[in-house]
């Protein structure tokens, strides 16, 4: 984007203002803040900044509670400058408002998904959006895995660039996947093997260490012949876990699975018991990795030049089962190497632990970062020419 001459130009900038609301009140404005560098750069370089975003799932209808006004008002506060909030997506109303804009002004279009054509990547809507502007910038990493009109189609009709946030995401994640400094460890946790199998397959021959935690470790334990009591397991995915174990072995990758765990008979319990993986009681379930496992994972992480983490080590929403996630998070925070965390729940866990500022890159896109880590091409990135 920084190579574009935007002075005096109308720049249509796709942002991700899909923020959580409690009535009219925004409960977390992280996504709006994340878009500020691009918006400020565009303003400082004399662009007329026309912002567009989706919010929620209105499914092609105008839903009053899903209007972007609260996001626009919050943005105005953060910018310390007015934001013109237009209650329509395309057509004469936005056109007239845009015609009034001066260089450096900011305008926000209405929720893109009020238009049923948005999620269909409809060319008619792409042309209508393109008519509003001279240049297109995509800074909505959180929506980059969707081939929608505002993330993909519109790029066909305008000179298209990646925004600063998008660029940072792409740079950080592709550095990690394409030319990581070694040694490189990936810590993969979360609920299910089936959610993460493509990430595991993509990473298994790229890393030096693969550390497995969370509910999905249970399926690996099962593959290793352990009995896991009442734990969350995917008995039909044992073969996938077994395949990852085999691929790691063939690639000379050190695969780590828990040696001890925290068990309980209640996910809401106030504390659990530490047991060896050889002594999991039949009537209890695993809710976290144990302290010995957490320590050994932390030791591996500390020595790495690159660390990727996706998926909590346990049911970290409950403080009783957040210990493994905390120990690993502290180690990732303390590691000298380049550290990246991606995934909605992982990022939330690290933020709740107050360790976010110790991580080199926290990916803002849940689904989008997962798809990149799976090795997929994202439509929102593919739509932007190589040299943008
Ligand atoms: P992310 O959003 O970072 O990709 P996931 O959505 O894959 O992570 O995983 C997070 C979820 O996994 C949380 O809801 C957490 O409670 C759950 N989880 C982690 N460990 C366990 C476990 N041992 N048993 C049941 N659920 C677990
Ligand atoms: Mg999740």
Short mmCIF file of C-alpha atoms and ligand atoms in Angstrom, two decimals:
data_model
loop_
_atom_site.label_atom_id
_atom_site.label_comp_id
_atom_site.label_asym_id
_atom_site.label_seq_id
_atom_site.Cartn_x
_atom_site.Cartn_y
_atom_site.Cartn_z
CA UNK A 1 0.00 0.00 0.00
CA UNK A 2 2.80 2.42 0.85
CA UNK A 3 3.86 2.42 -2.81
CA UNK A 4 0.47 3.80 -3.90
CA UNK A 5 -0.08 7.46 -4.71
CA UNK A 6 -3.30 8.11 -2.83
CA UNK A 7 -3.28 11.91 -2.60
CA UNK A 8 -6.65 13.31 -3.56
CA UNK A 9 -7.87 9.82 -4.42
CA UNK A 10 -10.96 8.07 -3.12
CA UNK A 11 -9.68 4.92 -1.40
CA UNK A 12 -12.14 2.14 -0.62
CA UNK A 13 -10.64 0.39 2.38
CA UNK A 14 -12.08 -2.95 3.54
CA UNK A 15 -11.60 -3.20 7.30
CA UNK A 16 -12.78 -5.69 9.89
CA UNK A 17 -15.07 -3.77 12.23
CA UNK A 18 -16.97 -6.90 13.23
CA UNK A 19 -16.72 -6.03 16.92
CA UNK A 20 -18.66 -7.56 19.81
CA UNK A 21 -21.56 -5.35 20.96
CA UNK A 22 -23.67 -5.20 24.08
CA UNK A 23 -26.62 -3.21 22.75
CA UNK A 24 -24.94 -0.07 21.38
CA UNK A 25 -21.81 -0.46 23.46
CA UNK A 26 -18.69 -2.00 21.95
CA UNK A 27 -17.23 -4.45 24.47
CA UNK A 28 -13.91 -4.95 22.66
CA UNK A 29 -12.55 -2.45 20.12
CA UNK A 30 -9.34 -4.36 19.31
CA UNK A 31 -10.29 -4.74 15.65
CA UNK A 32 -11.00 -1.04 15.23
CA UNK A 33 -7.66 -0.17 16.83
CA UNK A 34 -5.92 -2.69 14.59
CA UNK A 35 -7.13 -0.77 11.51
CA UNK A 36 -5.84 2.61 12.73
CA UNK A 37 -2.33 2.43 11.21
CA UNK A 38 -3.76 1.99 7.70
CA UNK A 39 -6.48 4.61 8.19
CA UNK A 40 -4.00 7.11 9.59
CA UNK A 41 -1.47 6.43 6.82
CA UNK A 42 -4.16 7.02 4.19
CA UNK A 43 -5.30 10.25 5.87
CA UNK A 44 -1.76 11.55 6.28
CA UNK A 45 -1.16 10.92 2.59
CA UNK A 46 -4.21 12.91 1.57
CA UNK A 47 -6.64 10.13 0.65
CA UNK A 48 -10.39 10.33 0.99
CA UNK A 49 -10.86 7.24 3.14
CA UNK A 50 -14.04 5.25 2.43
CA UNK A 51 -14.25 2.39 4.93
CA UNK A 52 -16.38 -0.71 4.54
CA UNK A 53 -16.88 -3.74 6.77
CA UNK A 54 -19.25 -6.52 7.64
CA UNK A 55 -20.66 -7.12 11.12
CA UNK A 56 -22.43 -10.23 12.34
CA UNK A 57 -24.56 -12.41 10.09
CA UNK A 58 -27.52 -10.33 8.87
CA UNK A 59 -27.85 -12.68 5.86
CA UNK A 60 -28.63 -10.02 3.27
CA UNK A 61 -31.15 -8.07 5.32
CA UNK A 62 -31.07 -4.80 7.18
CA UNK A 63 -30.92 -5.69 10.87
CA UNK A 64 -31.05 -2.58 13.04
CA UNK A 65 -28.87 -4.06 15.79
CA UNK A 66 -26.13 -4.82 13.26
CA UNK A 67 -25.61 -1.33 11.90
CA UNK A 68 -22.04 -0.03 11.86
CA UNK A 69 -22.86 3.27 13.57
CA UNK A 70 -21.40 2.26 16.97
CA UNK A 71 -18.16 1.18 15.26
CA UNK A 72 -18.03 4.46 13.33
CA UNK A 73 -18.56 6.49 16.49
CA UNK A 74 -15.84 4.57 18.30
CA UNK A 75 -13.51 5.11 15.34
CA UNK A 76 -14.17 8.86 15.46
CA UNK A 77 -13.19 8.88 19.15
CA UNK A 78 -10.01 6.94 18.44
CA UNK A 79 -9.07 9.16 15.49
CA UNK A 80 -10.04 12.38 17.22
CA UNK A 81 -11.65 13.31 13.90
CA UNK A 82 -15.16 13.13 12.45
CA UNK A 83 -16.32 10.01 10.63
CA UNK A 84 -19.23 10.37 8.22
CA UNK A 85 -21.48 7.38 8.80
CA UNK A 86 -23.56 6.47 5.75
CA UNK A 87 -26.53 4.17 6.42
CA UNK A 88 -26.32 2.47 3.00
CA UNK A 89 -23.77 0.26 1.27
CA UNK A 90 -23.87 1.40 -2.37
CA UNK A 91 -25.93 3.73 -4.55
CA UNK A 92 -26.83 7.42 -4.54
CA UNK A 93 -26.66 8.06 -0.79
CA UNK A 94 -23.00 7.03 -0.42
CA UNK A 95 -22.16 8.66 -3.77
CA UNK A 96 -23.53 12.02 -2.63
CA UNK A 97 -21.72 11.79 0.72
CA UNK A 98 -18.44 10.86 -0.96
CA UNK A 99 -18.75 13.79 -3.35
CA UNK A 100 -18.63 16.08 -0.29
CA UNK A 101 -15.39 14.58 1.07
CA UNK A 102 -12.11 16.48 1.36
CA UNK A 103 -8.64 14.96 1.34
CA UNK A 104 -7.99 13.22 4.67
CA UNK A 105 -11.70 12.80 5.48
CA UNK A 106 -13.07 9.48 6.67
CA UNK A 107 -16.41 7.93 5.76
CA UNK A 108 -17.90 4.58 6.78
CA UNK A 109 -20.35 2.67 4.59
CA UNK A 110 -23.11 0.50 6.11
CA UNK A 111 -22.70 -3.18 7.00
CA UNK A 112 -21.77 -4.89 3.71
CA UNK A 113 -23.76 -8.00 4.57
CA UNK A 114 -27.02 -6.04 4.54
CA UNK A 115 -26.64 -6.53 0.79
CA UNK A 116 -27.41 -10.16 -0.14
CA UNK A 117 -24.82 -9.93 -2.94
CA UNK A 118 -21.85 -9.46 -0.57
CA UNK A 119 -21.44 -13.08 0.45
CA UNK A 120 -22.06 -14.24 -3.13
CA UNK A 121 -19.09 -12.24 -4.46
CA UNK A 122 -21.52 -10.75 -7.01
CA UNK A 123 -19.94 -8.80 -9.89
CA UNK A 124 -22.82 -6.26 -9.95
CA UNK A 125 -22.10 -5.29 -6.36
CA UNK A 126 -18.35 -5.31 -7.01
CA UNK A 127 -18.88 -2.78 -9.80
CA UNK A 128 -21.12 -0.62 -7.61
CA UNK A 129 -18.50 -0.57 -4.85
CA UNK A 130 -15.74 0.12 -7.37
CA UNK A 131 -17.69 3.12 -8.72
CA UNK A 132 -17.36 4.75 -5.31
CA UNK A 133 -13.56 4.81 -5.38
CA UNK A 134 -10.31 5.09 -7.35
CA UNK A 135 -8.20 2.64 -5.32
CA UNK A 136 -8.97 -0.42 -3.21
CA UNK A 137 -7.11 -1.42 -0.06
CA UNK A 138 -7.86 -4.63 1.84
CA UNK A 139 -6.93 -4.47 5.51
CA UNK A 140 -9.48 -7.02 6.76
CA UNK A 141 -7.29 -9.99 7.53
CA UNK A 142 -10.08 -11.52 9.64
CA UNK A 143 -12.19 -11.83 6.47
CA UNK A 144 -9.39 -12.76 4.04
CA UNK A 145 -10.40 -16.42 3.94
CA UNK A 146 -13.77 -15.46 2.44
CA UNK A 147 -14.26 -14.88 -1.29
CA UNK A 148 -16.85 -12.14 -0.88
CA UNK A 149 -17.53 -9.06 -2.99
CA UNK A 150 -15.72 -6.65 -0.69
CA UNK A 151 -12.75 -8.98 -0.05
CA UNK A 152 -12.23 -10.40 -3.51
CA UNK A 153 -14.53 -9.31 -6.38
CA UNK A 154 -14.03 -5.57 -6.02
CA UNK A 155 -10.24 -5.98 -6.42
CA UNK A 156 -10.90 -6.89 -10.06
CA UNK A 157 -12.15 -3.41 -10.87
CA UNK A 158 -9.68 -1.14 -9.05
CA UNK A 159 -5.94 -0.91 -8.46
CA UNK A 160 -5.70 -3.12 -5.35
CA UNK A 161 -3.33 -3.10 -2.38
CA UNK A 162 -2.85 -4.84 0.94
CA UNK A 163 -3.28 -2.63 4.00
CA UNK A 164 -0.64 -2.40 6.71
CA UNK A 165 -2.35 -4.87 9.04
CA UNK A 166 -2.83 -7.39 6.23
CA UNK A 167 0.77 -6.93 5.14
CA UNK A 168 2.01 -7.58 8.68
CA UNK A 169 -0.11 -10.73 8.96
CA UNK A 170 1.04 -12.04 5.60
CA UNK A 171 4.70 -11.20 6.29
CA UNK A 172 4.70 -12.77 9.77
CA UNK A 173 2.86 -15.93 8.82
CA UNK A 174 4.67 -16.49 5.54
CA UNK A 175 8.06 -15.89 7.17
CA UNK A 176 7.15 -18.59 9.61
CA UNK A 177 5.89 -21.04 7.01
CA UNK A 178 8.33 -20.36 4.17
CA UNK A 179 11.66 -19.58 5.79
CA UNK A 180 11.61 -20.00 9.56
CA UNK A 181 14.80 -19.59 11.52
CA UNK A 182 15.65 -22.91 13.16
CA UNK A 183 15.10 -24.54 15.48
CA UNK A 184 11.35 -24.11 14.98
CA UNK A 185 8.67 -25.44 17.35
CA UNK A 186 4.93 -25.53 16.80
CA UNK A 187 2.65 -25.93 19.80
CA UNK A 188 -0.75 -27.15 18.73
CA UNK A 189 -3.64 -27.53 21.14
CA UNK A 190 -7.34 -26.82 21.27
CA UNK A 191 -10.34 -29.05 21.38
CA UNK A 192 -10.20 -31.44 18.45
CA UNK A 193 -7.80 -33.23 16.16
CA UNK A 194 -10.36 -32.88 13.37
CA UNK A 195 -10.16 -29.05 13.63
CA UNK A 196 -6.39 -29.03 13.48
CA UNK A 197 -5.46 -32.01 11.33
CA UNK A 198 -4.68 -29.88 8.27
CA UNK A 199 -2.43 -27.59 10.30
CA UNK A 200 -0.67 -30.63 11.75
CA UNK A 201 -0.15 -32.16 8.30
CA UNK A 202 1.11 -28.88 6.87
CA UNK A 203 3.55 -28.27 9.72
CA UNK A 204 4.77 -31.75 10.56
CA UNK A 205 7.67 -31.68 8.10
CA UNK A 206 8.43 -27.94 8.52
CA UNK A 207 9.20 -27.90 12.25
CA UNK A 208 11.86 -29.39 14.50
CA UNK A 209 9.51 -29.88 17.44
CA UNK A 210 5.77 -30.49 17.45
CA UNK A 211 4.19 -30.14 20.89
CA UNK A 212 0.65 -31.39 21.34
CA UNK A 213 -1.74 -30.26 24.08
CA UNK A 214 -5.39 -29.53 24.74
CA UNK A 215 -8.27 -31.90 24.14
CA UNK A 216 -6.71 -33.13 20.90
CA UNK A 217 -3.78 -34.60 22.82
CA UNK A 218 -6.26 -37.17 24.15
CA UNK A 219 -6.68 -38.69 20.71
CA UNK A 220 -2.87 -38.91 20.44
CA UNK A 221 -2.78 -40.65 23.83
CA UNK A 222 -5.36 -43.09 22.55
CA UNK A 223 -3.20 -43.69 19.47
CA UNK A 224 -0.35 -44.49 21.86
CA UNK A 225 -2.50 -47.13 23.54
CA UNK A 226 -3.34 -45.15 26.71
CA UNK A 227 -6.80 -45.20 28.22
CA UNK A 228 -8.19 -41.71 28.67
CA UNK A 229 -11.28 -42.29 30.82
CA UNK A 230 -14.12 -39.88 30.11
CA UNK A 231 -11.92 -37.37 28.25
CA UNK A 232 -13.03 -35.65 25.06
CA UNK A 233 -11.72 -37.93 22.30
CA UNK A 234 -12.39 -38.56 18.66
CA UNK A 235 -12.12 -42.31 18.50
CA UNK A 236 -12.65 -42.20 14.73
CA UNK A 237 -9.65 -39.85 14.35
CA UNK A 238 -7.12 -42.08 16.07
CA UNK A 239 -5.82 -43.05 12.63
CA UNK A 240 -5.13 -39.38 11.82
CA UNK A 241 -3.20 -38.94 15.05
CA UNK A 242 -1.33 -42.14 14.28
CA UNK A 243 -0.45 -40.79 10.83
CA UNK A 244 0.94 -37.57 12.31
CA UNK A 245 3.04 -39.66 14.71
CA UNK A 246 4.37 -41.67 11.76
CA UNK A 247 5.03 -38.60 9.59
CA UNK A 248 6.90 -36.88 12.43
CA UNK A 249 9.03 -39.96 12.90
CA UNK A 250 9.79 -40.21 9.17
CA UNK A 251 10.70 -36.51 9.02
CA UNK A 252 12.92 -36.70 12.11
CA UNK A 253 10.64 -34.27 13.96
CA UNK A 254 10.45 -34.54 17.74
CA UNK A 255 6.77 -35.06 18.57
CA UNK A 256 5.86 -34.30 22.17
CA UNK A 257 2.68 -35.54 23.81
CA UNK A 258 1.74 -35.14 27.47
CA UNK A 259 3.34 -37.39 30.10
CA UNK A 260 1.05 -36.15 32.86
CA UNK A 261 -2.36 -34.47 32.86
CA UNK A 262 -4.90 -32.78 35.13
CA UNK A 263 -8.10 -34.77 35.54
CA UNK A 264 -11.47 -34.18 37.14
CA UNK A 265 -15.02 -35.41 36.81
CA UNK A 266 -16.31 -31.87 36.27
CA UNK A 267 -15.22 -29.29 33.66
CA UNK A 268 -16.34 -26.54 36.07
CA UNK A 269 -14.44 -27.99 39.05
CA UNK A 270 -12.37 -25.64 41.20
CA UNK A 271 -9.36 -27.93 41.06
CA UNK A 272 -8.22 -31.11 39.39
CA UNK A 273 -5.75 -33.89 40.19
CA UNK A 274 -2.38 -34.46 38.57
CA UNK A 275 -2.00 -37.99 37.22
CA UNK A 276 0.42 -39.82 34.95
CA UNK A 277 -0.94 -40.71 31.51
CA UNK A 278 -0.64 -44.34 32.60
CA UNK A 279 -3.06 -43.84 35.49
CA UNK A 280 -6.04 -41.92 34.15
CA UNK A 281 -9.11 -42.95 36.17
CA UNK A 282 -11.94 -44.44 34.12
CA UNK A 283 -14.53 -42.06 35.57
CA UNK A 284 -12.56 -38.83 35.03
CA UNK A 285 -11.62 -36.59 32.10
CA UNK A 286 -8.44 -34.74 31.13
CA UNK A 287 -8.83 -30.95 31.25
CA UNK A 288 -5.22 -29.73 31.11
CA UNK A 289 -1.65 -30.90 30.56
CA UNK A 290 0.13 -31.68 33.81
CA UNK A 291 2.94 -29.65 35.43
CA UNK A 292 5.72 -32.01 34.31
CA UNK A 293 4.51 -31.80 30.69
CA UNK A 294 4.12 -28.02 30.89
CA UNK A 295 7.66 -27.66 32.25
CA UNK A 296 9.14 -29.86 29.56
CA UNK A 297 7.22 -27.98 26.83
CA UNK A 298 8.47 -24.70 28.30
CA UNK A 299 12.06 -25.96 28.17
CA UNK A 300 11.74 -26.84 24.50
CA UNK A 301 10.14 -23.48 23.66
CA UNK A 302 12.76 -21.37 25.45
CA UNK A 303 15.55 -22.61 23.15
CA UNK A 304 13.72 -22.00 19.86
CA UNK A 305 14.46 -19.42 17.17
CA UNK A 306 10.86 -19.63 15.91
CA UNK A 307 7.72 -20.56 17.83
CA UNK A 308 4.20 -20.91 16.51
CA UNK A 309 1.36 -21.51 18.93
CA UNK A 310 -2.24 -22.35 18.14
CA UNK A 311 -4.76 -23.80 20.57
CA UNK A 312 -4.86 -23.68 24.38
CA UNK A 313 -3.23 -26.52 26.37
CA UNK A 314 -6.41 -27.14 28.35
CA UNK A 315 -9.80 -25.74 29.25
CA UNK A 316 -8.16 -22.40 29.94
CA UNK A 317 -11.49 -20.61 30.40
CA UNK A 318 -11.56 -22.26 33.84
CA UNK A 319 -8.63 -21.02 36.00
CA UNK A 320 -8.39 -24.52 37.51
CA UNK A 321 -7.37 -25.83 34.09
CA UNK A 322 -5.38 -22.85 32.82
CA UNK A 323 -2.06 -23.83 34.42
CA UNK A 324 -0.60 -25.60 31.38
CA UNK A 325 -1.59 -22.77 29.07
CA UNK A 326 -0.06 -20.26 31.49
CA UNK A 327 3.29 -22.07 31.77
CA UNK A 328 3.55 -22.47 28.00
CA UNK A 329 2.45 -18.85 27.42
CA UNK A 330 5.12 -17.59 29.82
CA UNK A 331 7.76 -19.63 27.99
CA UNK A 332 6.63 -18.34 24.58
CA UNK A 333 6.72 -14.81 26.01
CA UNK A 334 10.24 -15.35 27.34
CA UNK A 335 11.63 -17.08 24.22
CA UNK A 336 14.28 -15.08 22.33
CA UNK A 337 13.12 -16.26 18.93
CA UNK A 338 10.35 -14.99 16.66
CA UNK A 339 7.03 -15.91 18.28
CA UNK A 340 3.60 -16.02 16.69
CA UNK A 341 0.22 -16.88 18.19
CA UNK A 342 -2.89 -17.46 16.09
CA UNK A 343 -6.42 -18.71 16.75
CA UNK A 344 -9.33 -17.07 18.56
CA UNK A 345 -9.16 -18.94 21.86
CA UNK A 346 -5.36 -19.02 22.00
CA UNK A 347 -5.15 -15.27 21.53
CA UNK A 348 -7.86 -14.70 24.15
CA UNK A 349 -5.98 -16.94 26.62
CA UNK A 350 -2.69 -15.06 26.12
CA UNK A 351 -4.46 -11.72 26.45
CA UNK A 352 -6.21 -12.82 29.64
CA UNK A 353 -2.84 -13.86 31.04
CA UNK A 354 -1.50 -10.36 30.29
CA UNK A 355 1.28 -11.75 28.11
CA UNK A 356 0.22 -10.38 24.72
CA UNK A 357 2.92 -7.68 24.61
CA UNK A 358 5.63 -10.32 24.99
CA UNK A 359 4.69 -12.01 21.71
CA UNK A 360 6.15 -10.83 18.39
CA UNK A 361 3.01 -11.33 16.36
CA UNK A 362 -0.54 -11.98 17.54
CA UNK A 363 -2.64 -12.84 14.56
CA UNK A 364 -5.94 -10.96 14.48
CA UNK A 365 -7.68 -13.37 12.13
CA UNK A 366 -9.06 -16.52 13.74
CA UNK A 367 -10.25 -18.53 10.74
CA UNK A 368 -7.96 -16.70 8.31
CA UNK A 369 -4.80 -17.47 10.29
CA UNK A 370 -5.81 -21.10 10.65
CA UNK A 371 -6.32 -21.42 6.89
CA UNK A 372 -2.93 -19.82 6.19
CA UNK A 373 -1.33 -22.24 8.65
CA UNK A 374 -3.07 -25.07 6.83
CA UNK A 375 -1.13 -23.94 3.76
CA UNK A 376 -4.20 -22.64 1.90
CA UNK A 377 -4.27 -19.64 -0.38
CA UNK A 378 -6.64 -16.99 1.01
CA UNK A 379 -9.00 -15.40 -1.56
CA UNK A 380 -8.59 -11.95 0.01
CA UNK A 381 -4.83 -12.10 -0.47
CA UNK A 382 -4.88 -13.88 -3.82
CA UNK A 383 -7.08 -11.06 -5.19
CA UNK A 384 -4.28 -8.52 -4.67
CA UNK A 385 -1.55 -8.46 -7.34
CA UNK A 386 1.91 -9.69 -6.30
CA UNK A 387 3.70 -6.32 -6.33
CA UNK A 388 0.98 -4.32 -4.54
P1 LIG B 1 -8.23 -21.71 18.83
O1 LIG B 1 -9.51 -20.91 18.83
O2 LIG B 1 -7.11 -20.98 19.47
O3 LIG B 1 -7.89 -22.25 17.46
P2 LIG B 1 -9.63 -24.10 19.62
O4 LIG B 1 -10.92 -23.47 19.31
O5 LIG B 1 -9.13 -25.19 18.76
O6 LIG B 1 -8.48 -22.98 19.77
O7 LIG B 1 -9.65 -24.71 21.08
C1 LIG B 1 -10.13 -24.04 22.21
C2 LIG B 1 -11.12 -24.88 22.96
O8 LIG B 1 -10.56 -26.13 23.31
C3 LIG B 1 -11.53 -24.22 24.24
O9 LIG B 1 -12.93 -24.06 24.24
C4 LIG B 1 -11.12 -25.22 25.31
O10 LIG B 1 -12.04 -25.29 26.39
C5 LIG B 1 -11.08 -26.51 24.55
N1 LIG B 1 -10.23 -27.50 25.20
C6 LIG B 1 -8.91 -27.43 25.41
N2 LIG B 1 -8.47 -28.51 26.10
C7 LIG B 1 -9.54 -29.30 26.33
C8 LIG B 1 -9.74 -30.56 26.97
N3 LIG B 1 -8.73 -31.22 27.54
N4 LIG B 1 -10.99 -31.05 27.01
C9 LIG B 1 -12.02 -30.38 26.46
N5 LIG B 1 -11.90 -29.21 25.82
C10 LIG B 1 -10.67 -28.65 25.75
MG1 LIG B 2 -11.57 -21.51 18.78
#
